[in-house]
Short mmCIF file of C-alpha atoms and ligand atoms in Angstrom, two decimals:
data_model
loop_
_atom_site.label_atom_id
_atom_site.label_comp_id
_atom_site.label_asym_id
_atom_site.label_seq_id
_atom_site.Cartn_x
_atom_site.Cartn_y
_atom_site.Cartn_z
CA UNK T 23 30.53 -3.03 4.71
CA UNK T 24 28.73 -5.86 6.54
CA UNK T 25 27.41 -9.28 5.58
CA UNK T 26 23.87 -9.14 5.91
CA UNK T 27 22.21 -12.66 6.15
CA UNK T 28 18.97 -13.12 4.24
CA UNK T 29 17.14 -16.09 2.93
CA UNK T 30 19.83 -19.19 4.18
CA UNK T 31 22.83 -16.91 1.74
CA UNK T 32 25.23 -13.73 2.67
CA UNK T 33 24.92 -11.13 0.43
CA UNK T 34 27.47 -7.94 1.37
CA UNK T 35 25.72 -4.43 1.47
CA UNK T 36 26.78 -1.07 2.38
CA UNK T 37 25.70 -0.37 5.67
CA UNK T 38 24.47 3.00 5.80
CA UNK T 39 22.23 5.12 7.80
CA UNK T 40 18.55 4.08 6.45
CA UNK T 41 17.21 2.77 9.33
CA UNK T 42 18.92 5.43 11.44
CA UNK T 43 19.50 3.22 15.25
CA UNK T 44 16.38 1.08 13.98
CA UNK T 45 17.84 -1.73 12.19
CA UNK T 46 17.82 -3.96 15.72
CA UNK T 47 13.92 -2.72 15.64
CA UNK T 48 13.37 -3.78 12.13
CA UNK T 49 15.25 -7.05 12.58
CA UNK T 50 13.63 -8.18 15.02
CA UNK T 51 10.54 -7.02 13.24
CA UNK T 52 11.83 -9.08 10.51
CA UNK T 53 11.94 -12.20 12.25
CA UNK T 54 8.82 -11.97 13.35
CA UNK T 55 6.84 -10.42 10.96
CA UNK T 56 8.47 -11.70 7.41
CA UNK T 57 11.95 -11.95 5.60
CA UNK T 58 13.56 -8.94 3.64
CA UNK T 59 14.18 -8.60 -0.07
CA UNK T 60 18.02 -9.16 -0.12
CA UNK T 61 18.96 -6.38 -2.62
CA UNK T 62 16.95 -3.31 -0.71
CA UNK T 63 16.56 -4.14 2.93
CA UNK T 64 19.37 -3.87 5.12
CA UNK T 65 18.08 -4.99 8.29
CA UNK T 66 19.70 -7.65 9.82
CA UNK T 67 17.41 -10.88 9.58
CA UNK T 68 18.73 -13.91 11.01
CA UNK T 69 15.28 -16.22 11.30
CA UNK T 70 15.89 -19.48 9.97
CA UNK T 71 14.29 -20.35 6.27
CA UNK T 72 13.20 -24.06 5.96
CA UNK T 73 12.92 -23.40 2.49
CA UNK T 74 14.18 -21.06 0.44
CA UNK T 75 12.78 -22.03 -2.90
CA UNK T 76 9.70 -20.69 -1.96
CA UNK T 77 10.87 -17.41 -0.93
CA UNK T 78 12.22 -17.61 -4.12
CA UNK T 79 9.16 -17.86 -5.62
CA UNK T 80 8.06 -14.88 -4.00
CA UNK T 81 10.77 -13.11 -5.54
CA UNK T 82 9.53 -13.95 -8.59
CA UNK T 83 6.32 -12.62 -8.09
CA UNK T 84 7.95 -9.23 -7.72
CA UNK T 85 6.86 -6.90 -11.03
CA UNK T 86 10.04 -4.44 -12.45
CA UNK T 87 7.05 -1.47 -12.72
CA UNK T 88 5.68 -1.81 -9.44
CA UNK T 89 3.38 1.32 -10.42
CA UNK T 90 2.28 -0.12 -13.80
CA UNK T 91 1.19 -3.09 -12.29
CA UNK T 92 -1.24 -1.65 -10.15
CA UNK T 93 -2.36 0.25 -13.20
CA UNK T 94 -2.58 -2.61 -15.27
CA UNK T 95 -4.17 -4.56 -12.36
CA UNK T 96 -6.52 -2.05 -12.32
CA UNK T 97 -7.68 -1.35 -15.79
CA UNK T 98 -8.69 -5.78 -15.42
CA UNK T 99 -10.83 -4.92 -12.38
CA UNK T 100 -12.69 -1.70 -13.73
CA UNK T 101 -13.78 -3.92 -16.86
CA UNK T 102 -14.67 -6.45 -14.56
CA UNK T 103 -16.96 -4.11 -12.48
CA UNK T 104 -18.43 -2.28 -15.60
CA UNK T 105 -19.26 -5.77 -17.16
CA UNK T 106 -20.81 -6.80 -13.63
CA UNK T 107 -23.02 -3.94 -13.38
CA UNK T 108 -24.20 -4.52 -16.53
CA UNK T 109 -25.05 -7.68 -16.40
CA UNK T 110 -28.26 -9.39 -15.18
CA UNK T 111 -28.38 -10.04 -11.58
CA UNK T 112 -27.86 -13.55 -11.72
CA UNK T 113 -24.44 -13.13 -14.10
CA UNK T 114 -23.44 -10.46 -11.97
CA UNK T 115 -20.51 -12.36 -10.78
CA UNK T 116 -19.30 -13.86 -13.57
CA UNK T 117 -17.12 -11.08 -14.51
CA UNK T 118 -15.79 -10.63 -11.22
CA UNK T 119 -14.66 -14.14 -11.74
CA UNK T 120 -11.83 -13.80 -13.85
CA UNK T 121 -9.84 -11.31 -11.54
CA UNK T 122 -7.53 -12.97 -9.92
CA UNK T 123 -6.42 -15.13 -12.87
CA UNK T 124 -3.53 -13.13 -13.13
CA UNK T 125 -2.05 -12.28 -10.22
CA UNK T 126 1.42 -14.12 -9.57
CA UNK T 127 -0.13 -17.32 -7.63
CA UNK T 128 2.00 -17.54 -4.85
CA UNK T 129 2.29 -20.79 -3.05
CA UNK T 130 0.55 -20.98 0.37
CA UNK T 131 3.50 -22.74 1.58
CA UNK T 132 6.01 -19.40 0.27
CA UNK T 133 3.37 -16.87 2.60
CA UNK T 134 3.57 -18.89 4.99
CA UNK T 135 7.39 -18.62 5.22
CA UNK T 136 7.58 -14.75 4.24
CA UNK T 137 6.11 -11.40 2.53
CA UNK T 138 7.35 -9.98 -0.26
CA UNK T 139 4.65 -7.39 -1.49
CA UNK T 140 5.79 -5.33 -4.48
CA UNK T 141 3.45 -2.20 -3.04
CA UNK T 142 2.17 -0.54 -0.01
CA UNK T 143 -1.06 1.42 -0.53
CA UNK T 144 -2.28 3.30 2.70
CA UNK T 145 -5.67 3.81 1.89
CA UNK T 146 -9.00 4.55 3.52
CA UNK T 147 -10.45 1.70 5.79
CA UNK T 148 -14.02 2.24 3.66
CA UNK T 149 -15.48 -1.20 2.72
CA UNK T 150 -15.56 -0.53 -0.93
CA UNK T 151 -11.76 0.12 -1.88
CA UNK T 152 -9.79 -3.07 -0.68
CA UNK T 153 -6.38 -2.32 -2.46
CA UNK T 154 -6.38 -5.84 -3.39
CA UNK T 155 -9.73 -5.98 -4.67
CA UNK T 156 -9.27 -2.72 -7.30
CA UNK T 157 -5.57 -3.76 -8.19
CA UNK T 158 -6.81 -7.27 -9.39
CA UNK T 159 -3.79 -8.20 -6.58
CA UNK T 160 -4.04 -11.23 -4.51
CA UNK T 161 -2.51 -12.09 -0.58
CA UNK T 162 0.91 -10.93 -0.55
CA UNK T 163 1.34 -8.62 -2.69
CA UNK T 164 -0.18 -5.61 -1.53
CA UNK T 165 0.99 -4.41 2.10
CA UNK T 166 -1.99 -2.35 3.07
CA UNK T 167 -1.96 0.57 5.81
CA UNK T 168 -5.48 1.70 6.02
CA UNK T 169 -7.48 4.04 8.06
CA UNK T 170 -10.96 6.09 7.68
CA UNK T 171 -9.68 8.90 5.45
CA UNK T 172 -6.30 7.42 4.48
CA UNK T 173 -4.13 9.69 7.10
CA UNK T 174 -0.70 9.94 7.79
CA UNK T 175 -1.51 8.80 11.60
CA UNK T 176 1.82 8.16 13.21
CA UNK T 177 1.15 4.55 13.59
CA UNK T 178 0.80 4.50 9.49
CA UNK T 179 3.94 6.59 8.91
CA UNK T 180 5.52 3.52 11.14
CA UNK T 181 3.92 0.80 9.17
CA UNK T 182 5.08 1.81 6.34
CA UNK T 183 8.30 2.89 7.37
CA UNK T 184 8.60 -0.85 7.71
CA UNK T 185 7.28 -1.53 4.41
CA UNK T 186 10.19 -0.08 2.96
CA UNK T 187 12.82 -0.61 5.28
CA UNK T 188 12.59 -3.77 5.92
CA UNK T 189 10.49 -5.47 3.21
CA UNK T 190 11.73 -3.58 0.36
CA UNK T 191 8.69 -1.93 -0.84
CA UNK T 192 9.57 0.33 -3.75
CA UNK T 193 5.87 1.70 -4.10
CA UNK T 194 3.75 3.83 -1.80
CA UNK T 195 0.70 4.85 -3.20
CA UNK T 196 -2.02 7.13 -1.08
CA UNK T 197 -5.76 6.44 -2.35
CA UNK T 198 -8.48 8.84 -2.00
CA UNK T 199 -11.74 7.47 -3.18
CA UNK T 200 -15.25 8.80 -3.78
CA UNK T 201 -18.02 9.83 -1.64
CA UNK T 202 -15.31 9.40 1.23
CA UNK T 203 -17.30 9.37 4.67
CA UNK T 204 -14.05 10.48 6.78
CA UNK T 205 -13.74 13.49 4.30
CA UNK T 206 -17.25 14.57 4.35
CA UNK T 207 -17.28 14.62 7.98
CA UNK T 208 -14.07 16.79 7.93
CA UNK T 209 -16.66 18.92 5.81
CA UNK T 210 -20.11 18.93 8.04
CA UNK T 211 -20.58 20.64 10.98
CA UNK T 212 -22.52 17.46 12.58
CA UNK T 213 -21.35 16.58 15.79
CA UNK T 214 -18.63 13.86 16.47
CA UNK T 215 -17.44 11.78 18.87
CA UNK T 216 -14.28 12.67 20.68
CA UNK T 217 -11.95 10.35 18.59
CA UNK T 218 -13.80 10.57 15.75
CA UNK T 219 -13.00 14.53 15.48
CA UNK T 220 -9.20 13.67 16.28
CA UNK T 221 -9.54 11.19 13.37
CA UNK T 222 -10.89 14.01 10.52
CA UNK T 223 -8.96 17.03 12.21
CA UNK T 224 -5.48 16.62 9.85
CA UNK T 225 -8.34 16.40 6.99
CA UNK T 226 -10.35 19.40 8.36
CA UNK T 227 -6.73 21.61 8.08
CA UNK T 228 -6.79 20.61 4.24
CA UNK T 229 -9.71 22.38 3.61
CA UNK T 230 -10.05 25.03 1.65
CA UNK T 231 -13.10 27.26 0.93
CA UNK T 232 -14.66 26.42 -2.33
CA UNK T 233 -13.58 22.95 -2.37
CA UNK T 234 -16.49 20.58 -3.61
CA UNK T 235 -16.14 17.22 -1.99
CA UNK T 236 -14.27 15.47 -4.83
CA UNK T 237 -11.64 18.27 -4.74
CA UNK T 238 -11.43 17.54 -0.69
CA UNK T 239 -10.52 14.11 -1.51
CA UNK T 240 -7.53 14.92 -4.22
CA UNK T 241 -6.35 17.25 -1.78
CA UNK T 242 -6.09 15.25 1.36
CA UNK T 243 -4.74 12.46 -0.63
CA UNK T 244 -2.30 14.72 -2.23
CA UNK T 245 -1.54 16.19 1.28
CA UNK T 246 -0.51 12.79 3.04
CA UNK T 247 1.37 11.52 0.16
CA UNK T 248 3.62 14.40 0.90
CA UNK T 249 3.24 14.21 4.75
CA UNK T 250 5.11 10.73 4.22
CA UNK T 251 8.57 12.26 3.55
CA UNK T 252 7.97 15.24 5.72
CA UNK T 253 7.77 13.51 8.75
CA UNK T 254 9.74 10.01 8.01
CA UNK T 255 13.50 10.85 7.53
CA UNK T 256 13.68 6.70 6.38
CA UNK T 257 10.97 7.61 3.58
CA UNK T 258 12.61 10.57 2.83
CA UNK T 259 15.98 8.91 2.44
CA UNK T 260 14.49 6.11 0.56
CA UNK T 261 13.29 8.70 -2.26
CA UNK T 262 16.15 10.78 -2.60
CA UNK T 263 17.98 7.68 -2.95
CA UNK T 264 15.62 6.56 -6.23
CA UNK T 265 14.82 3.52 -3.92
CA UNK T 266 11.21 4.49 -3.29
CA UNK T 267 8.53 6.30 -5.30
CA UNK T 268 5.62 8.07 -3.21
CA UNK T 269 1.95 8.74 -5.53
CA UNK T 270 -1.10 9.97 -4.73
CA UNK T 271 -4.65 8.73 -6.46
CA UNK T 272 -8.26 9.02 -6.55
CA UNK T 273 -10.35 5.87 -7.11
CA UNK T 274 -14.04 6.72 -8.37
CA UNK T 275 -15.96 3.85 -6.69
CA UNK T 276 -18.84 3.71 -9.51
CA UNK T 277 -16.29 2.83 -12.32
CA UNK T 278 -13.79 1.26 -10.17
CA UNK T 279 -10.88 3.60 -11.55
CA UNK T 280 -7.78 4.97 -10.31
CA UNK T 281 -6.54 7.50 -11.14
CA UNK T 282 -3.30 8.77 -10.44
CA UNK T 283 -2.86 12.18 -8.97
ZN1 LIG O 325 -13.12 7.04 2.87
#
């Protein structure tokens, strides 16, 4: 057992293999990048907090159903966007208006000092499916890996290997989404450029014959969700451990659902 300094206290934890020789990594990390949740990270983080009330208050901010409340964040925004695209064009952002109202309000001041985002979502870098936007979630809640056609890249296994090992993330969610333009290209026969066909090659192996576009999607998504423990022993650890819970999902752009795979 070591004390592991977080947030000004010392709080003891078992100091076990998570991290795996990277906890000097993370901590530093840490330090630079934002303070750990004391009860789930167990990297050492030793940068000064001015105040810790307001990393308090991010605590607070920190939902018990981490899944539901992207659900329930969700199910605001998709009434939002049907009631926009019904409206006239002047009203059309009057709906939209109201999201927001009930996210957790965290202080400027508390970001400023820290993360504490209660989900990662590593999602495709398309224009139209902003995590934060279709989880009614505002900045610092969501950490958000994102890439054209949401793939397990190595550089995204890392980032979130970080979500959860250092910030405490107890959520990954992988989000497919309609009409994906990284997925249809995995699809076409259309000539890319050089990076651009190392970018839809993992989604081009998905493929099976007879898949219709939408069915692409699910799969891919589906695929990299389970890439994530395949290839990161800290995910891995974290989910045989109950400390982490990995889903896929599919968000239809035109009604602004998720749903979950
Ligand atoms: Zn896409």
């Amino acid at each position: 057992m070591e004390p592991l300094r977080c947030l000004g206290a010392s709080v003891t934890l078992p100091r076990r293999s998570l991290l795996q020789g990277s906890s000097l990594v993370f901590g530093l990390l840490g330090g630079i990048l934002g303070a750990a949740r004391p009860a789930q990270a167990e990297a050492r983080l030793d940068s000064p907090v001015q105040e810790p009330q307001l990393l308090e208050r991010l605590q607070a901010c920190t939902p018990q159903d981490p899944l539901r409340r992207l659900q329930e964040g969700n199910v605001r925004f998709a009434a939002a966007w049907r009631a926009a695209a019904a409206a006239p064009y002047e009203q059309r952002m009057e709906p939209l208006s109201t999201l927001w109202s009930h996210t957790c309000q965290i202080a400027p001041q508390a970001l400023a000092q820290g993360q504490r985002p209660f989900a990662a979502v590593l999602s495709c870098a398309d224009s139209r499916v902003d995590p934060g936007w279709l989880f009614d979630c505002a900045s610092g809640e969501i950490y958000q890996v994102r890439s054209a056609g949401n793939t397990a890249f190595d550089q995204a296994i890392a980032s979130l290997d970080y979500a959860v090992g250092v910030l405490g993330v107890s959520l990954v969610l992988v989000l497919g989404h309609s009409r994906c333009g990284a997925v249809q290209a995995a699809m076409s026969d259309a000539p890319l450029t050089p990076l651009l066909e190392d970018l839809v090659e993992p989604i081009r192996a998905q493929l099976r014959s007879g898949d219709d576009l939408t069915r692409a999607i699910e799969r891919n998504a589906r695929h990299v969700a389970d890439q994530l423990t395949a290839r990161s022993a800290l995910l891995k650890d974290a989910v045989a451990a109950g400390r982490l819970t990995i889903r896929s999902a599919y968000c239809d752009i035109g009604s602004g659902v998720v749903t979950l795979l």
